Amino acid sequence: MKKKSGFTLIELIIVIAILAILAAILIPNAIGYISASQKAVCDNNIQQIIRAYKTQRAFKEDLKIEEVIANEGDKYFTSTPTCPSGGSYVGYSLGDNIFIMCTYHKDPNSSLDIAVESYLNMYQFTGMTSAEIAAATGNAVKYLNNDSLRTYLMGSAYDGKWPAFPSSVLDRNGISGDYYIQPYVDASSAGGKNPSKNVTVYANTNDGSSTSDLWRADLIFNPENGKWYHGNNGSIIRVMNKSWNEIKQEMDANGWQPLL
Ligand SMILES: [Zn+2]
């Protein structure tokens, strides 16, 4: 009888199979662990940015949130908070409320995140001159014009369709149907001192593919407190030619309530 040396083919196949099974178990766990810790770092960064902004605004009333996010002049952090997954931070502040979102870690099922993004997509243009808008849109839009900016955003920031309102939130509030979240800018009052007053984020059943009922709002986002509002008994508001303040007054007058 010849003495066996080394591994037989069967033994090798078994070893490789066991290694493959181990890898299949361990690698996804490791990836899950890494992405969870990256998300935790990112959430902590956002809290740091909000704290720094609140503190520094006490010294500089017109401080822009972008200055803090970018850590301009290394004034706000010893090292600039950076998303470990490669996202970037965007946000706005209205009054005491500050909303900052990571472009990587945003939650596609959060009605707040979709609204904040929609608000920022339009809001970014409100402080710009016509020349700046033309430059920012590659000459697609020449001045602050709601129709052109919506068309531009639909193509550049969305896949030709406004994002859907998360159905879990609608279900929770007993609202049936599909709704789509979109921004409106009231360019008529754009020369005003506070351009944030001109952007309204709302939702209706038109995903942007139809031209009917464009300005009908079944649901309206309040950027000041981050809550979505809804009218009783199917009450709707038309956003056309109205500033955010006018829309807010109409919501109050019609008893619109925040969603749960
Ligand atoms: Zn992130």
Short mmCIF file of N, CA and C and ligand atoms in Angstrom, two decimals, residues 42 83 87 89 102 104-105, ligand 1:
data_model
loop_
_atom_site.label_atom_id
_atom_site.label_comp_id
_atom_site.label_asym_id
_atom_site.label_seq_id
_atom_site.Cartn_x
_atom_site.Cartn_y
_atom_site.Cartn_z
N CYS A 42 -21.41 59.65 10.22
CA CYS A 42 -22.07 60.67 9.42
C CYS A 42 -23.13 61.40 10.24
N CYS A 83 -18.33 62.93 5.33
CA CYS A 83 -19.05 61.65 5.35
C CYS A 83 -18.09 60.54 4.92
N GLY A 87 -20.55 60.90 0.90
CA GLY A 87 -21.65 61.84 0.69
C GLY A 87 -21.21 63.26 0.97
N TYR A 89 -22.70 67.22 2.49
CA TYR A 89 -23.75 67.77 3.33
C TYR A 89 -24.40 68.96 2.66
N CYS A 102 -27.25 64.33 4.42
CA CYS A 102 -26.10 63.79 3.70
C CYS A 102 -26.61 63.24 2.37
N TYR A 104 -25.44 61.00 0.59
CA TYR A 104 -25.30 59.55 0.51
C TYR A 104 -26.26 58.85 1.48
N HIS A 105 -26.34 59.36 2.69
CA HIS A 105 -27.12 58.68 3.73
C HIS A 105 -28.57 59.15 3.81
ZN ZN B 1 -23.14 60.40 4.93
#
